[in-house]
mmCIF file with all atom_site columns, C-alpha atoms in Angstrom:
data_model
loop_
_atom_site.group_PDB
_atom_site.id
_atom_site.type_symbol
_atom_site.label_atom_id
_atom_site.label_alt_id
_atom_site.label_comp_id
_atom_site.label_asym_id
_atom_site.label_entity_id
_atom_site.label_seq_id
_atom_site.pdbx_PDB_ins_code
_atom_site.Cartn_x
_atom_site.Cartn_y
_atom_site.Cartn_z
_atom_site.occupancy
_atom_site.B_iso_or_equiv
_atom_site.pdbx_formal_charge
_atom_site.auth_seq_id
_atom_site.auth_comp_id
_atom_site.auth_asym_id
_atom_site.auth_atom_id
_atom_site.pdbx_PDB_model_num
ATOM 1   C CA . GLN R 1 1   ? -8.211 19.717  -8.522  1.00 0.00 ? 68  GLN R CA 1
ATOM 2   C CA . VAL R 1 2   ? -4.726 18.259  -8.921  1.00 0.00 ? 69  VAL R CA 1
ATOM 3   C CA . GLN R 1 3   ? -3.769 15.615  -11.462 1.00 0.00 ? 70  GLN R CA 1
ATOM 4   C CA . LEU R 1 4   ? -1.226 13.145  -10.114 1.00 0.00 ? 71  LEU R CA 1
ATOM 5   C CA . VAL R 1 5   ? 0.981  10.753  -12.054 1.00 0.00 ? 72  VAL R CA 1
ATOM 6   C CA . GLU R 1 6   ? 3.052  8.100   -10.316 1.00 0.00 ? 73  GLU R CA 1
ATOM 7   C CA . SER R 1 7   ? 6.177  6.571   -11.782 1.00 0.00 ? 74  SER R CA 1
ATOM 8   C CA . GLY R 1 8   ? 9.119  4.434   -10.763 1.00 0.00 ? 75  GLY R CA 1
ATOM 9   C CA . GLY R 1 9   ? 7.423  1.134   -10.070 1.00 0.00 ? 76  GLY R CA 1
ATOM 10  C CA . ALA R 1 10  ? 9.432  -1.950  -10.968 1.00 0.00 ? 77  ALA R CA 1
ATOM 11  C CA . SER R 1 11  ? 10.276 -5.514  -10.051 1.00 0.00 ? 78  SER R CA 1
ATOM 12  C CA . VAL R 1 12  ? 13.114 -5.848  -7.559  1.00 0.00 ? 79  VAL R CA 1
ATOM 13  C CA . GLN R 1 13  ? 14.658 -8.445  -5.313  1.00 0.00 ? 80  GLN R CA 1
ATOM 14  C CA . ALA R 1 14  ? 14.101 -8.420  -1.571  1.00 0.00 ? 81  ALA R CA 1
ATOM 15  C CA . GLY R 1 15  ? 16.544 -6.106  0.133   1.00 0.00 ? 82  GLY R CA 1
ATOM 16  C CA . GLY R 1 16  ? 16.643 -3.749  -2.819  1.00 0.00 ? 83  GLY R CA 1
ATOM 17  C CA . SER R 1 17  ? 15.534 -0.145  -3.146  1.00 0.00 ? 84  SER R CA 1
ATOM 18  C CA . LEU R 1 18  ? 13.203 1.859   -5.339  1.00 0.00 ? 85  LEU R CA 1
ATOM 19  C CA . ARG R 1 19  ? 12.253 5.490   -5.555  1.00 0.00 ? 86  ARG R CA 1
ATOM 20  C CA . LEU R 1 20  ? 8.745  6.315   -6.656  1.00 0.00 ? 87  LEU R CA 1
ATOM 21  C CA . SER R 1 21  ? 7.771  9.736   -7.945  1.00 0.00 ? 88  SER R CA 1
ATOM 22  C CA . CYS R 1 22  ? 4.430  11.475  -7.936  1.00 0.00 ? 89  CYS R CA 1
ATOM 23  C CA . THR R 1 23  ? 4.225  14.427  -10.283 1.00 0.00 ? 90  THR R CA 1
ATOM 24  C CA . ALA R 1 24  ? 1.445  16.922  -9.744  1.00 0.00 ? 91  ALA R CA 1
ATOM 25  C CA . SER R 1 25  ? -0.125 19.152  -12.364 1.00 0.00 ? 92  SER R CA 1
ATOM 26  C CA . ARG R 1 26  ? 0.473  22.204  -10.163 1.00 0.00 ? 93  ARG R CA 1
ATOM 27  C CA . SER R 1 27  ? 2.058  23.235  -6.895  1.00 0.00 ? 94  SER R CA 1
ATOM 28  C CA . THR R 1 28  ? 0.911  21.290  -3.866  1.00 0.00 ? 95  THR R CA 1
ATOM 29  C CA . TYR R 1 29  ? 2.397  23.709  -1.334  1.00 0.00 ? 96  TYR R CA 1
ATOM 30  C CA . LEU R 1 30  ? -0.791 23.928  0.730   1.00 0.00 ? 97  LEU R CA 1
ATOM 31  C CA . TYR R 1 31  ? -1.555 20.243  0.453   1.00 0.00 ? 98  TYR R CA 1
ATOM 32  C CA . CYS R 1 32  ? -1.135 17.068  2.417   1.00 0.00 ? 99  CYS R CA 1
ATOM 33  C CA . MET R 1 33  ? 0.430  14.465  0.143   1.00 0.00 ? 100 MET R CA 1
ATOM 34  C CA . GLY R 1 34  ? 0.203  10.771  0.791   1.00 0.00 ? 101 GLY R CA 1
ATOM 35  C CA . TRP R 1 35  ? 1.350  7.446   -0.555  1.00 0.00 ? 102 TRP R CA 1
ATOM 36  C CA . PHE R 1 36  ? -0.802 4.348   -0.332  1.00 0.00 ? 103 PHE R CA 1
ATOM 37  C CA . ARG R 1 37  ? -0.347 0.795   -1.474  1.00 0.00 ? 104 ARG R CA 1
ATOM 38  C CA . GLN R 1 38  ? -2.749 -1.978  -2.278  1.00 0.00 ? 105 GLN R CA 1
ATOM 39  C CA . ALA R 1 39  ? -1.540 -5.533  -2.249  1.00 0.00 ? 106 ALA R CA 1
ATOM 40  C CA . PRO R 1 40  ? -3.399 -8.169  -4.273  1.00 0.00 ? 107 PRO R CA 1
ATOM 41  C CA . GLY R 1 41  ? -6.622 -9.092  -2.519  1.00 0.00 ? 108 GLY R CA 1
ATOM 42  C CA . GLN R 1 42  ? -6.087 -6.590  0.273   1.00 0.00 ? 109 GLN R CA 1
ATOM 43  C CA . GLU R 1 43  ? -7.407 -3.179  1.199   1.00 0.00 ? 110 GLU R CA 1
ATOM 44  C CA . ARG R 1 44  ? -5.506 -0.043  0.396   1.00 0.00 ? 111 ARG R CA 1
ATOM 45  C CA . GLU R 1 45  ? -3.016 0.885   3.130   1.00 0.00 ? 112 GLU R CA 1
ATOM 46  C CA . ALA R 1 46  ? -1.607 4.316   3.946   1.00 0.00 ? 113 ALA R CA 1
ATOM 47  C CA . ILE R 1 47  ? 2.170  4.146   4.060   1.00 0.00 ? 114 ILE R CA 1
ATOM 48  C CA . ALA R 1 48  ? 3.431  7.731   4.114   1.00 0.00 ? 115 ALA R CA 1
ATOM 49  C CA . ALA R 1 49  ? 2.268  11.300  4.299   1.00 0.00 ? 116 ALA R CA 1
ATOM 50  C CA . ILE R 1 50  ? 3.935  14.682  4.130   1.00 0.00 ? 117 ILE R CA 1
ATOM 51  C CA . SER R 1 51  ? 2.725  18.155  4.872   1.00 0.00 ? 118 SER R CA 1
ATOM 52  C CA . SER R 1 52  ? 3.962  20.144  1.917   1.00 0.00 ? 119 SER R CA 1
ATOM 53  C CA . ARG R 1 53  ? 4.033  23.351  3.907   1.00 0.00 ? 120 ARG R CA 1
ATOM 54  C CA . THR R 1 54  ? 5.859  22.141  7.013   1.00 0.00 ? 121 THR R CA 1
ATOM 55  C CA . GLY R 1 55  ? 7.659  19.058  5.756   1.00 0.00 ? 122 GLY R CA 1
ATOM 56  C CA . SER R 1 56  ? 6.408  16.949  8.634   1.00 0.00 ? 123 SER R CA 1
ATOM 57  C CA . THR R 1 57  ? 6.011  13.266  7.783   1.00 0.00 ? 124 THR R CA 1
ATOM 58  C CA . VAL R 1 58  ? 4.045  10.282  9.053   1.00 0.00 ? 125 VAL R CA 1
ATOM 59  C CA . PHE R 1 59  ? 4.699  6.573   8.547   1.00 0.00 ? 126 PHE R CA 1
ATOM 60  C CA . PRO R 1 60  ? 3.034  3.415   9.847   1.00 0.00 ? 127 PRO R CA 1
ATOM 61  C CA . ASP R 1 61  ? 5.167  0.934   11.750  1.00 0.00 ? 128 ASP R CA 1
ATOM 62  C CA . SER R 1 62  ? 5.189  -1.430  8.754   1.00 0.00 ? 129 SER R CA 1
ATOM 63  C CA . VAL R 1 63  ? 7.501  0.882   6.784   1.00 0.00 ? 130 VAL R CA 1
ATOM 64  C CA . LYS R 1 64  ? 9.010  3.163   9.445   1.00 0.00 ? 131 LYS R CA 1
ATOM 65  C CA . GLY R 1 65  ? 12.789 3.228   9.141   1.00 0.00 ? 132 GLY R CA 1
ATOM 66  C CA . ARG R 1 66  ? 12.724 1.788   5.620   1.00 0.00 ? 133 ARG R CA 1
ATOM 67  C CA . PHE R 1 67  ? 10.668 4.317   3.664   1.00 0.00 ? 134 PHE R CA 1
ATOM 68  C CA . THR R 1 68  ? 11.037 8.073   3.447   1.00 0.00 ? 135 THR R CA 1
ATOM 69  C CA . ILE R 1 69  ? 8.849  10.655  1.784   1.00 0.00 ? 136 ILE R CA 1
ATOM 70  C CA . SER R 1 70  ? 10.102 13.946  0.456   1.00 0.00 ? 137 SER R CA 1
ATOM 71  C CA . GLN R 1 71  ? 9.104  16.722  -1.864  1.00 0.00 ? 138 GLN R CA 1
ATOM 72  C CA . ASP R 1 72  ? 10.905 18.990  -4.273  1.00 0.00 ? 139 ASP R CA 1
ATOM 73  C CA . LYS R 1 73  ? 11.132 22.317  -2.513  1.00 0.00 ? 140 LYS R CA 1
ATOM 74  C CA . ASP R 1 74  ? 11.531 24.303  -5.700  1.00 0.00 ? 141 ASP R CA 1
ATOM 75  C CA . LYS R 1 75  ? 8.051  24.009  -7.143  1.00 0.00 ? 142 LYS R CA 1
ATOM 76  C CA . ASN R 1 76  ? 6.330  21.590  -4.745  1.00 0.00 ? 143 ASN R CA 1
ATOM 77  C CA . MET R 1 77  ? 5.192  19.548  -7.720  1.00 0.00 ? 144 MET R CA 1
ATOM 78  C CA . VAL R 1 78  ? 6.942  16.215  -7.146  1.00 0.00 ? 145 VAL R CA 1
ATOM 79  C CA . VAL R 1 79  ? 6.665  13.933  -4.139  1.00 0.00 ? 146 VAL R CA 1
ATOM 80  C CA . TYR R 1 80  ? 9.093  11.070  -3.759  1.00 0.00 ? 147 TYR R CA 1
ATOM 81  C CA . LEU R 1 81  ? 8.813  7.807   -1.885  1.00 0.00 ? 148 LEU R CA 1
ATOM 82  C CA . GLN R 1 82  ? 12.210 6.260   -1.230  1.00 0.00 ? 149 GLN R CA 1
ATOM 83  C CA . MET R 1 83  ? 11.834 2.608   -0.351  1.00 0.00 ? 150 MET R CA 1
ATOM 84  C CA . ASN R 1 84  ? 14.765 0.703   1.089   1.00 0.00 ? 151 ASN R CA 1
ATOM 85  C CA . GLU R 1 85  ? 15.173 -2.823  2.426   1.00 0.00 ? 152 GLU R CA 1
ATOM 86  C CA . LEU R 1 86  ? 12.212 -3.930  0.381   1.00 0.00 ? 153 LEU R CA 1
ATOM 87  C CA . LYS R 1 87  ? 10.355 -7.048  1.421   1.00 0.00 ? 154 LYS R CA 1
ATOM 88  C CA . PRO R 1 88  ? 8.000  -9.317  -0.547  1.00 0.00 ? 155 PRO R CA 1
ATOM 89  C CA . GLU R 1 89  ? 5.136  -7.948  1.548   1.00 0.00 ? 156 GLU R CA 1
ATOM 90  C CA . ASP R 1 90  ? 5.824  -4.504  0.055   1.00 0.00 ? 157 ASP R CA 1
ATOM 91  C CA . THR R 1 91  ? 4.482  -5.808  -3.239  1.00 0.00 ? 158 THR R CA 1
ATOM 92  C CA . GLY R 1 92  ? 1.469  -3.940  -4.537  1.00 0.00 ? 159 GLY R CA 1
ATOM 93  C CA . VAL R 1 93  ? 0.192  -1.008  -6.507  1.00 0.00 ? 160 VAL R CA 1
ATOM 94  C CA . TYR R 1 94  ? 1.362  2.296   -5.057  1.00 0.00 ? 161 TYR R CA 1
ATOM 95  C CA . TYR R 1 95  ? -0.858 5.338   -5.274  1.00 0.00 ? 162 TYR R CA 1
ATOM 96  C CA . CYS R 1 96  ? -0.198 8.986   -4.653  1.00 0.00 ? 163 CYS R CA 1
ATOM 97  C CA . ALA R 1 97  ? -2.913 11.186  -3.174  1.00 0.00 ? 164 ALA R CA 1
ATOM 98  C CA . ALA R 1 98  ? -3.418 14.865  -2.437  1.00 0.00 ? 165 ALA R CA 1
ATOM 99  C CA . GLY R 1 99  ? -5.729 16.760  -0.156  1.00 0.00 ? 166 GLY R CA 1
ATOM 100 C CA . VAL R 1 100 ? -5.949 20.329  1.012   1.00 0.00 ? 167 VAL R CA 1
ATOM 101 C CA . TRP R 1 101 ? -3.871 20.514  4.181   1.00 0.00 ? 168 TRP R CA 1
ATOM 102 C CA . THR R 1 102 ? -5.479 20.452  7.613   1.00 0.00 ? 169 THR R CA 1
ATOM 103 C CA . VAL R 1 103 ? -4.040 19.588  10.999  1.00 0.00 ? 170 VAL R CA 1
ATOM 104 C CA . THR R 1 104 ? -5.226 16.031  10.420  1.00 0.00 ? 171 THR R CA 1
ATOM 105 C CA . CYS R 1 105 ? -2.700 15.489  7.619   1.00 0.00 ? 172 CYS R CA 1
ATOM 106 C CA . GLY R 1 106 ? -1.333 11.973  7.898   1.00 0.00 ? 173 GLY R CA 1
ATOM 107 C CA . THR R 1 107 ? -4.020 10.677  10.233  1.00 0.00 ? 174 THR R CA 1
ATOM 108 C CA . VAL R 1 108 ? -6.425 7.875   9.453   1.00 0.00 ? 175 VAL R CA 1
ATOM 109 C CA . GLY R 1 109 ? -9.379 9.207   7.567   1.00 0.00 ? 176 GLY R CA 1
ATOM 110 C CA . PHE R 1 110 ? -7.704 12.332  6.213   1.00 0.00 ? 177 PHE R CA 1
ATOM 111 C CA . PRO R 1 111 ? -9.844 13.346  3.223   1.00 0.00 ? 178 PRO R CA 1
ATOM 112 C CA . TYR R 1 112 ? -7.513 13.006  0.266   1.00 0.00 ? 179 TYR R CA 1
ATOM 113 C CA . ARG R 1 113 ? -9.350 14.334  -2.743  1.00 0.00 ? 180 ARG R CA 1
ATOM 114 C CA . ASP R 1 114 ? -7.173 13.608  -5.742  1.00 0.00 ? 181 ASP R CA 1
ATOM 115 C CA . TRP R 1 115 ? -5.561 10.290  -6.649  1.00 0.00 ? 182 TRP R CA 1
ATOM 116 C CA . GLY R 1 116 ? -3.133 9.015   -9.218  1.00 0.00 ? 183 GLY R CA 1
ATOM 117 C CA . GLN R 1 117 ? -3.543 5.878   -11.297 1.00 0.00 ? 184 GLN R CA 1
ATOM 118 C CA . GLY R 1 118 ? -0.881 3.926   -9.445  1.00 0.00 ? 185 GLY R CA 1
ATOM 119 C CA . THR R 1 119 ? 2.450  2.318   -10.200 1.00 0.00 ? 186 THR R CA 1
ATOM 120 C CA . GLU R 1 120 ? 3.209  -1.336  -9.597  1.00 0.00 ? 187 GLU R CA 1
ATOM 121 C CA . VAL R 1 121 ? 5.947  -2.617  -7.328  1.00 0.00 ? 188 VAL R CA 1
ATOM 122 C CA . THR R 1 122 ? 6.868  -6.291  -7.165  1.00 0.00 ? 189 THR R CA 1
ATOM 123 C CA . VAL R 1 123 ? 9.388  -7.556  -4.631  1.00 0.00 ? 190 VAL R CA 1
ATOM 124 C CA . SER R 1 124 ? 10.600 -11.111 -5.084  1.00 0.00 ? 191 SER R CA 1
ATOM 125 C CA . SER R 1 125 ? 12.260 -13.214 -2.430  1.00 0.00 ? 192 SER R CA 1
#
């Protein structure tokens, strides 16, 4: 099991940027790491995934070109979500998740096992 702690959430104006961090309790080299967000009154939405081993990434159209996901290559213990050109609809609680890597990493339904507590992002217009 991996403990995950998100940080970096804040209130920003539309058009601004934020970088969220997800710190794991141990190396996630053989894991698929994902970021999700949940807007008020809405279901949780997958917004980024990275294969820790290969570095391959997946994004939905809603954030493609604005968000990037990366990982520290030294210890594979921190995953970053760089968010640019933020919009009010990006508001929500952002969660980090980890699951043992399979070829389905980043696909809908990938079985993430461990979750963080979330960090809140508010984007005002």
